[in-house]
Short mmCIF file of C-alpha atoms in Angstrom, two decimals:
data_model
loop_
_atom_site.label_atom_id
_atom_site.label_comp_id
_atom_site.label_asym_id
_atom_site.label_seq_id
_atom_site.Cartn_x
_atom_site.Cartn_y
_atom_site.Cartn_z
CA MET A 1 0.00 0.00 0.00
CA LEU A 2 1.34 3.39 -0.96
CA GLN A 3 1.30 5.82 1.96
CA VAL A 4 1.26 9.61 1.61
CA ALA A 5 2.79 10.66 4.90
CA HIS A 6 1.43 13.42 7.12
CA HIS A 7 -1.24 14.74 4.77
CA PRO A 8 -3.36 17.16 6.82
CA LEU A 9 -6.66 15.63 5.64
CA TYR A 10 -5.76 11.99 6.19
CA SER A 11 -5.85 11.59 9.99
CA PRO A 12 -9.07 13.54 10.72
CA THR A 13 -10.88 11.69 7.92
CA ILE A 14 -10.27 8.25 9.45
CA PRO A 15 -12.68 8.54 12.44
CA ILE A 16 -15.34 10.18 10.25
CA HIS A 17 -15.05 7.35 7.73
CA ALA A 18 -15.22 4.72 10.50
CA ALA A 19 -18.26 6.34 12.12
CA LEU A 20 -20.15 6.56 8.82
CA ALA A 21 -19.27 2.94 8.00
CA THR A 22 -20.52 1.77 11.40
CA LEU A 23 -23.80 3.65 10.98
CA ALA A 24 -24.18 2.18 7.49
CA ILE A 25 -23.64 -1.35 8.82
CA VAL A 26 -26.27 -0.85 11.55
CA ALA A 27 -28.81 0.73 9.18
CA GLY A 28 -28.17 -1.98 6.60
CA ALA A 29 -28.76 -4.69 9.17
CA VAL A 30 -32.11 -3.13 10.10
CA ALA A 31 -33.08 -2.96 6.42
CA LEU A 32 -32.11 -6.60 5.88
CA LEU A 33 -34.00 -7.85 8.93
CA SER A 34 -37.15 -5.73 8.63
CA ARG A 35 -40.21 -6.56 6.53
CA LYS A 36 -39.48 -5.77 2.91
CA GLY A 37 -41.60 -2.91 1.62
CA GLY A 38 -42.45 -1.73 5.14
CA THR A 39 -41.75 1.64 6.71
CA ASN A 40 -38.77 0.43 8.75
CA HIS A 41 -37.20 -1.16 5.68
CA SER A 42 -37.65 2.02 3.65
CA ARG A 43 -36.31 4.34 6.35
CA ALA A 44 -33.37 2.11 7.21
CA GLY A 45 -32.57 1.69 3.53
CA THR A 46 -32.58 5.44 2.98
CA LEU A 47 -30.31 5.97 5.99
CA TYR A 48 -28.02 3.19 4.78
CA ALA A 49 -27.72 4.72 1.30
CA THR A 50 -27.00 8.15 2.81
CA MET A 51 -24.28 6.76 5.09
CA ILE A 52 -22.78 4.80 2.20
CA GLY A 53 -22.58 8.05 0.26
CA GLY A 54 -20.53 9.49 3.10
CA VAL A 55 -18.40 6.35 3.27
CA VAL A 56 -17.64 6.60 -0.44
CA LEU A 57 -16.65 10.26 -0.22
CA THR A 58 -14.44 9.82 2.85
CA GLY A 59 -13.03 6.56 1.50
CA ALA A 60 -12.08 8.25 -1.76
CA LEU A 61 -10.42 11.03 0.25
CA LEU A 62 -8.45 8.47 2.27
CA ILE A 63 -7.31 6.70 -0.89
CA MET A 64 -6.15 9.97 -2.43
CA THR A 65 -4.40 11.30 0.67
CA GLY A 66 -2.70 8.32 2.24
CA ALA A 67 -4.24 4.87 1.83
CA TRP A 68 -3.97 4.03 -1.86
CA SER A 69 -4.38 0.35 -2.67
CA ILE A 70 -6.17 -1.65 -5.33
CA ARG A 71 -7.93 -3.68 -2.63
CA LEU A 72 -9.49 -0.60 -1.06
CA LEU A 73 -10.41 0.83 -4.44
CA VAL A 74 -12.25 -2.37 -5.38
CA LEU A 75 -14.09 -2.56 -2.05
CA LEU A 76 -15.12 1.07 -2.39
CA GLY A 77 -16.23 0.48 -5.97
CA LEU A 78 -18.18 -2.66 -5.09
CA THR A 79 -20.01 -1.02 -2.21
CA SER A 80 -20.81 2.22 -4.02
CA PHE A 81 -21.84 0.70 -7.36
CA SER A 82 -23.96 -2.06 -5.81
CA THR A 83 -25.77 0.47 -3.64
CA PHE A 84 -26.28 2.85 -6.57
CA SER A 85 -27.50 0.13 -8.95
CA GLY A 86 -29.63 -1.56 -6.28
CA ILE A 87 -31.47 1.70 -5.62
CA ARG A 88 -31.75 2.75 -9.26
CA VAL A 89 -33.46 -0.51 -10.18
CA LEU A 90 -36.39 0.57 -7.98
CA ARG A 91 -37.04 3.28 -10.57
CA ARG A 92 -36.75 0.85 -13.47
CA LYS A 93 -39.04 -2.02 -12.49
CA LYS A 94 -40.55 -2.62 -15.94
CA PRO A 95 -37.97 -1.82 -18.64
CA HIS A 96 -39.43 -4.63 -20.77
CA LEU A 97 -42.82 -2.88 -20.84
CA ASP A 98 -42.16 0.84 -20.45
CA VAL A 99 -39.43 2.80 -22.25
CA SER A 100 -39.46 5.37 -19.45
CA HIS A 101 -37.95 2.63 -17.26
CA HIS A 102 -34.95 2.20 -19.55
CA ALA A 103 -31.48 3.00 -18.23
CA ARG A 104 -30.28 6.60 -18.32
CA ARG A 105 -26.86 7.91 -19.25
CA LEU A 106 -25.84 7.94 -15.58
CA ASP A 107 -26.66 4.22 -15.28
CA TRP A 108 -24.57 3.40 -18.35
CA MET A 109 -21.63 5.44 -17.05
CA ALA A 110 -21.71 3.85 -13.59
CA ALA A 111 -21.86 0.32 -14.99
CA THR A 112 -19.00 1.03 -17.41
CA VAL A 113 -16.80 2.41 -14.62
CA ALA A 114 -17.61 -0.61 -12.43
CA CYS A 115 -16.58 -2.97 -15.24
CA ALA A 116 -13.38 -1.03 -15.82
CA ILE A 117 -12.38 -1.03 -12.14
CA GLY A 118 -13.20 -4.72 -11.71
CA ALA A 119 -11.39 -5.79 -14.88
CA GLY A 120 -8.43 -3.49 -14.27
CA ALA A 121 -7.99 -4.66 -10.68
CA THR A 122 -8.18 -8.31 -11.69
CA LEU A 123 -5.62 -7.78 -14.46
CA ALA A 124 -3.28 -5.80 -12.21
CA SER A 125 -3.41 -8.48 -9.53
CA SER A 126 -2.71 -11.21 -12.10
CA LEU A 127 0.39 -9.25 -13.16
CA GLY A 128 1.72 -9.25 -9.60
CA VAL A 129 0.62 -5.84 -8.37
CA GLU A 130 -0.08 -5.93 -4.61
CA PRO A 131 0.68 -9.66 -4.23
CA ALA A 132 -0.18 -9.56 -0.52
CA ASN A 133 -3.75 -8.57 -1.41
CA ALA A 134 -4.15 -10.92 -4.38
CA ARG A 135 -6.67 -13.29 -2.77
CA ALA A 136 -8.74 -10.42 -1.40
CA ILE A 137 -8.77 -8.72 -4.81
CA TYR A 138 -9.69 -11.94 -6.62
CA SER A 139 -12.65 -12.41 -4.25
CA THR A 140 -14.12 -8.96 -4.94
CA ALA A 141 -12.90 -7.50 -8.26
CA PRO A 142 -14.53 -10.15 -10.51
CA LEU A 143 -17.80 -9.63 -8.65
CA LEU A 144 -17.68 -5.90 -9.35
CA MET A 145 -16.94 -6.63 -13.00
CA VAL A 146 -19.85 -9.10 -13.23
CA TYR A 147 -22.27 -6.62 -11.62
CA GLY A 148 -21.26 -3.93 -14.11
CA ALA A 149 -21.34 -6.27 -17.12
CA TYR A 150 -24.77 -7.60 -16.12
CA ASP A 151 -26.17 -4.09 -15.92
CA LEU A 152 -24.74 -3.18 -19.31
CA TRP A 153 -26.31 -6.30 -20.83
CA ARG A 154 -29.68 -5.56 -19.20
CA PHE A 155 -29.57 -1.96 -20.39
CA ALA A 156 -28.85 -3.08 -23.94
CA ARG A 157 -31.41 -5.91 -23.90
CA PRO A 158 -34.32 -4.79 -21.66
CA THR A 159 -36.68 -7.34 -23.24
CA ALA A 160 -34.27 -10.30 -23.12
CA TRP A 161 -35.29 -13.71 -21.76
CA LEU A 162 -34.67 -12.74 -18.12
CA ALA A 163 -37.21 -9.91 -18.25
CA GLY A 164 -40.22 -10.32 -15.99
CA PRO A 165 -42.38 -8.56 -13.40
CA GLN A 166 -40.22 -9.68 -10.44
CA LEU A 167 -36.75 -9.36 -11.95
CA TRP A 168 -36.28 -5.93 -10.40
CA LEU A 169 -36.79 -7.42 -6.93
CA GLY A 170 -34.19 -10.10 -7.50
CA GLU A 171 -31.75 -7.48 -8.75
CA HIS A 172 -32.46 -5.23 -5.76
CA ILE A 173 -31.86 -8.07 -3.29
CA THR A 174 -28.67 -9.24 -5.00
CA LYS A 175 -27.13 -5.80 -5.35
CA MET A 176 -28.02 -4.50 -1.90
CA CYS A 177 -26.67 -7.68 -0.29
CA GLY A 178 -23.51 -7.25 -2.35
CA ALA A 179 -23.23 -3.64 -1.24
CA TYR A 180 -23.83 -4.42 2.42
CA PHE A 181 -21.34 -7.25 2.64
CA GLY A 182 -18.85 -5.28 0.55
CA ALA A 183 -19.01 -2.65 3.29
CA MET A 184 -18.66 -5.42 5.88
CA SER A 185 -15.54 -6.67 4.08
CA ALA A 186 -14.00 -3.21 4.23
CA LEU A 187 -14.87 -2.81 7.91
CA SER A 188 -13.65 -6.30 8.72
CA GLY A 189 -10.41 -5.79 6.81
CA ALA A 190 -9.66 -2.62 8.74
CA TYR A 191 -10.71 -3.54 12.28
CA PHE A 192 -11.23 -7.30 12.73
CA THR A 193 -7.52 -7.91 13.14
CA PHE A 194 -8.08 -11.09 15.17
CA ILE A 195 -9.04 -12.77 11.87
CA PRO A 196 -6.03 -13.39 9.59
CA MET A 197 -5.86 -11.81 6.16
CA PRO A 198 -7.28 -12.37 3.60
CA ASN A 199 -9.97 -14.35 5.43
CA ARG A 200 -11.41 -11.26 7.07
CA ILE A 201 -12.01 -9.83 3.59
CA ILE A 202 -13.30 -13.03 1.99
CA LEU A 203 -15.55 -14.28 4.83
CA PRO A 204 -18.15 -11.46 4.67
CA ASN A 205 -18.44 -11.97 0.91
CA VAL A 206 -19.06 -15.69 1.38
CA ILE A 207 -21.73 -14.97 4.01
CA GLY A 208 -23.30 -12.37 1.72
CA PHE A 209 -23.39 -14.81 -1.19
CA LEU A 210 -25.11 -17.48 0.91
CA LEU A 211 -27.63 -14.97 2.29
CA THR A 212 -28.41 -13.74 -1.22
CA ILE A 213 -29.12 -17.31 -2.36
CA ILE A 214 -31.43 -17.85 0.63
CA LEU A 215 -33.34 -14.60 0.04
CA LEU A 216 -33.73 -15.28 -3.69
CA TYR A 217 -34.98 -18.80 -2.93
CA ARG A 218 -37.54 -17.42 -0.46
CA MET A 219 -38.67 -14.85 -3.03
CA ARG A 220 -39.11 -17.56 -5.65
CA ARG A 221 -40.97 -19.84 -3.23
CA ARG A 222 -43.38 -17.09 -2.16
CA ARG A 223 -44.08 -16.22 -5.77
CA ALA A 224 -44.84 -19.88 -6.51
CA GLN A 225 -47.15 -20.05 -3.48
CA ARG A 226 -49.05 -16.96 -4.61
CA SER A 227 -49.36 -18.40 -8.10
CA ARG A 228 -50.78 -21.69 -6.78
CA ALA A 229 -53.19 -19.83 -4.50
CA ALA A 230 -54.42 -17.74 -7.42
CA GLN A 231 -55.06 -20.88 -9.46
CA LEU A 232 -56.97 -22.55 -6.61
CA HIS A 233 -59.02 -19.45 -5.81
CA PRO A 234 -59.47 -17.48 -9.03
CA VAL A 235 -61.01 -14.04 -8.80
CA HIS A 236 -64.28 -13.84 -10.76
#
């Protein structure tokens, strides 16, 4: 990691960044555990997104003033892009039916940058840059690249075979879980020093992946139950 010594903005930014990250983790946990679509989920989600915005700004400042590393850049990119894309999809629930729900220029730009950071970090690590962080980078950078590439494909093909009335919900769950556990990876990497590296970076991502699978399975099962109930009790 390249250190820029004694920059006047570096030291005072650290506690602000840590406080915002902690608030984001707490708010994100409330959003994950509360009833989806309810008031608590909405309020906690809004607070989480706001805190993540602060985390991204202070994290970028830390990277520029004294904590540059590819690993931190990827974690910051994963958390910020997943949060951004996971929220934006709430405004684009039916791109296969309504052109007003198609991606905007900002969506295209964000997805392109995410792809570039993910691909660039993976390539740099494969060439031996930051060898001590290689496993941590390999566990996060490809995910960021996949998220960005998926969005670009969906933007270009809004009526493709995946399109459906509940796709937006699956995307929202997947991206917000990715954002939350990306933030957890960053927090764990910085403060959970009792866990050896790179496990303290990788472990939150593994937990996040498993939780995403569980939530998507529950969503699919509930949709199937509603479909069966509608067939048994049709509305006349």
